[in-house]
Amino acid sequence: MIITKEQQTRIHSIKAQPIMSMKGVTKQFSGVKVLQNVDIELYQGEVHALMGENGAGKSTLMKIMAGVYQPDGGLIVYKGQEVHWNNPMDARNKGISVIHQEISLSPNLSIGENILMGTSLKKSRLGLISWNDIYEKAENILSSIGSSLDPRANVSSLSVAQQQMVEIARALSLNSEILIMDEPTASLTDKEIERLFTIIDGLKRKGVAIVYISHRMDEIFKISNRFTVLRDGRLVTSGPISETNPTHLVKLMVGRELNELFVRDRSENNTETKNQKPVLELRGISDRKIVKDVSLKIYPGEIVGLAGLVGAGRTELVRTIFGLSDLSEGQIYIEGRSVQIKNPTDAIKLGIAHVPESRKEQGLLPNLSVKENIMMAQFPMYRKFRLLQYSKINREADRYIEELGVRTASKEQNVMGLSGGNQQKVVIAKWLSIGPKVLLLDEPTRGVDIGAKTEIHKIINQLAEQGLAVLMISSELPEILGVSDRILVMHEGRLRAELSHKEATQEKIMFYATGEVK
Amino acid sequence: MMNINVQSSSPSVVTFKDRSKQIFNQLGMLIILALLIVVMSVIAPNFTDSSNILNVLKQSSITAILAAGMTVVILTGGIDLSVGSTLALSGVISVLLSNSGVPVVFSMFAGAAVGYIAGAINGYLTAVPKLPAFIVTLGSMTYLRGLAYVITGGYPVVLASEKFKFIGAGEILGIPTPIYIMAIVYIIMFVVLKYTMFGRHVYAIGGNEEAAHLTGIKVNRTLINVYSISGLLAGISGVVMAGRLFSGQPMVGIAFELDAIAAVVLGGTSFVGGRGRIQGTIIGVLIVAVLTNGMTLLNVDYYWQQVVKGIVIVIAVLLDRLRSRN
């Protein structure tokens, strides 16, 4: 850790010295700027609410603070010294701990081991682990946060809330001075949340600085001292929580220019589609996990946006329609006919296409050419004596590449070599080739640069004009507002609101999505 | 059909470096085989004799047929350890049937069918309850070998029919029959992998099983077929082997699965699945065969031959890793 004189004087000029300050942090992933010149300061004994929409850059900023990612630019000053974390262990050893949204415990080890893993354990004379010592220490830490869990028990036997206690205890075992909590209450009951807040109060008094990421306004105003709002990877503002209110915060989070984005021309297809038969209709759909009693209709040529926060059940709803998870209740109708969809093959036969959320893990066939990625789903149409006719396949592939404007060296190029936007066009092309009636899009432009985004929006628009029924999940409100005819908002597995594109605003959607309005 | 038009700008360019890398990926092992042949022609006496070359091909034919099936399995990201045992059981059953008076052709088909069924069971267990292929085929490797011992009492069964021997020890136009069988298997497998939906689905599943499932590919059915093919080819090898040895032997084919796997890996097929070619596998088979034959002609000690073969395999895997890192 080297520190120049200039930096030193700059640091000392700050009055109450923050324990952590990040300055001008910039980060990009495969050409997409996720953070641009972001500043944040943390003081001892405060709860700092980090706010922003999905994709605003909160998690990336925190991952940089915790050493998971290295910034492309900017500096991290911790306890008055500039630091460079090489990995998460670096940051953790210096007192920065993260409690992740997803629990990151080892389920088959005991609570005690999980808590003390990562600390240097006292060993017996033979260099072996002293189990009594582990359990004793773990018990002390647990009781300091008012938990009476048995450190000998297996983590796999715990509820989610109890596992979170273990995570907190682990952070404490490292004598953390900064604790980052990413949506800690997402899976807790009200009672457990109260308990968590008591623990947070205790930590505050001990002088721990806490970064608190949450979408729940009531929590934010209950426990935080200060807030920082990020939007599109940039810092919007920062200040004491007493100087703001929920409405103001939501405005800060969403206030964005719409002009650079594609806006669908809705002059022809007004809401006068109602006398047509819906292409897709859901009646009282529930799955076994999160989706509860969802009913909706989508008409030919209509684009319906599905808004909501991460974890609201949007992806699960779409997966149910595509036969990827079981219905526990409800019925799906395609063009008025009741249908059973048990697997993707059934869905595809019914003319349902699905562009999944994660392009790399679910959408692309890696190591195969652009051509095969586009044409695989319609191979049955290009066979003679059961053999594939590549001459025809090549011609069709070229046509799709040209029509969708896929930028590729050739149709034989490995699909992994394309940019995100072009990969997404390939995934969409794959489905167009089967001539679908319903197109389900899950975050169709995530990780795609602005130019390709607009092109994909145009493609979606043209598909709707050709009579497809489109259901599009997006966490980007400008995208939802720009492309959809109608907007459905989901919160905790249920549809909370249906807004026409005329009445919808970013603020309205956010209020329904955060559960502020029920 | 949909009609969409979006402005497209100029395509990106394939660099010379990409191009040469691609050529190396395709030809890399072929170059090594060619070099090996040239070196052996110079230093090993009688290497280039036509009788020696036919001998090399004949000796590698069984491994080659097994390796063709293994290639398809490894392309899906799986493994089949049971082929050596399947070979033994198929050989024993076809010889016993032939000796009991069943017409030669039918007893050969029965031997192949035994392999097919053994493979289908492996495939079912791998695909439906999603057991790890390694464990499933480790189990069948053991029980199939056990069955071969049980039905023969542990002794070789001498073949009575002269006609049966033709498939393993006969010749057509001066070329041993197993070489024809090997060639036919490779031509068919090439066509299957490149020109059938099944073949392309194999690659898709090996690359990303979930994406393949989401594309509407019937993953389970494809996997069952993949292991069935491997079993079928092991069954055919068993029949050929019986014809060559004039007997069905329960202890034959031990560790053949390892030779087959080595050939597939040498041929550039990635162990994680989704990448590889059947042409590569035959090159892999021939590299090992030429190396072994050359060392034998040079009077290299048999134990040292093992050491060299093993090192060559490790280096090949190392190359595979370096390649997949790019």
mmCIF file of N, CA and C in Angstrom, chain A residues 11 67 86-87 156 204 212 224 252 268 410 500 504 512:
data_model
loop_
_atom_site.group_PDB
_atom_site.id
_atom_site.type_symbol
_atom_site.label_atom_id
_atom_site.label_comp_id
_atom_site.label_asym_id
_atom_site.label_seq_id
_atom_site.Cartn_x
_atom_site.Cartn_y
_atom_site.Cartn_z
ATOM 1 N N ILE A 11 -6.438 13.531 1.948
ATOM 2 C CA ILE A 11 -7.199 12.741 2.901
ATOM 3 C C ILE A 11 -7.375 13.498 4.219
ATOM 4 N N GLY A 67 -13.492 -6.460 -2.946
ATOM 5 C CA GLY A 67 -12.370 -7.133 -3.593
ATOM 6 C C GLY A 67 -12.730 -8.232 -4.577
ATOM 7 N N ASN A 86 -6.619 -7.530 -4.121
ATOM 8 C CA ASN A 86 -6.388 -8.468 -5.211
ATOM 9 C C ASN A 86 -7.487 -9.523 -5.300
ATOM 10 N N ASN A 87 -8.111 -9.782 -4.154
ATOM 11 C CA ASN A 87 -9.166 -10.794 -4.115
ATOM 12 C C ASN A 87 -10.005 -10.559 -2.863
ATOM 13 N N SER A 156 -27.227 -27.211 7.031
ATOM 14 C CA SER A 156 -28.316 -27.609 6.139
ATOM 15 C C SER A 156 -29.647 -27.749 6.869
ATOM 16 N N LYS A 204 -23.994 -1.010 15.044
ATOM 17 C CA LYS A 204 -23.776 0.430 14.899
ATOM 18 C C LYS A 204 -23.068 0.990 16.130
ATOM 19 N N TYR A 212 -26.269 -0.911 3.416
ATOM 20 C CA TYR A 212 -27.525 -1.637 3.413
ATOM 21 C C TYR A 212 -28.212 -1.476 2.075
ATOM 22 N N SER A 224 -31.578 3.551 8.360
ATOM 23 C CA SER A 224 -30.353 4.162 7.834
ATOM 24 C C SER A 224 -30.121 5.581 8.327
ATOM 25 N N LEU A 252 -35.401 10.015 -7.626
ATOM 26 C CA LEU A 252 -33.953 10.023 -7.858
ATOM 27 C C LEU A 252 -33.501 8.728 -8.545
ATOM 28 N N GLU A 268 -51.323 2.666 -34.722
ATOM 29 C CA GLU A 268 -52.228 1.702 -35.363
ATOM 30 C C GLU A 268 -52.886 0.789 -34.327
ATOM 31 N N SER A 410 -18.789 -14.603 -40.376
ATOM 32 C CA SER A 410 -19.497 -15.476 -41.302
ATOM 33 C C SER A 410 -20.457 -16.316 -40.504
ATOM 34 N N SER A 500 -51.824 0.957 -18.759
ATOM 35 C CA SER A 500 -51.695 1.171 -20.203
ATOM 36 C C SER A 500 -50.452 2.027 -20.415
ATOM 37 N N ALA A 504 -48.794 4.811 -17.678
ATOM 38 C CA ALA A 504 -47.617 4.321 -16.955
ATOM 39 C C ALA A 504 -46.513 5.374 -16.883
ATOM 40 N N TYR A 512 -45.560 0.327 -7.410
ATOM 41 C CA TYR A 512 -46.198 -1.002 -7.362
ATOM 42 C C TYR A 512 -45.150 -2.087 -7.151
#
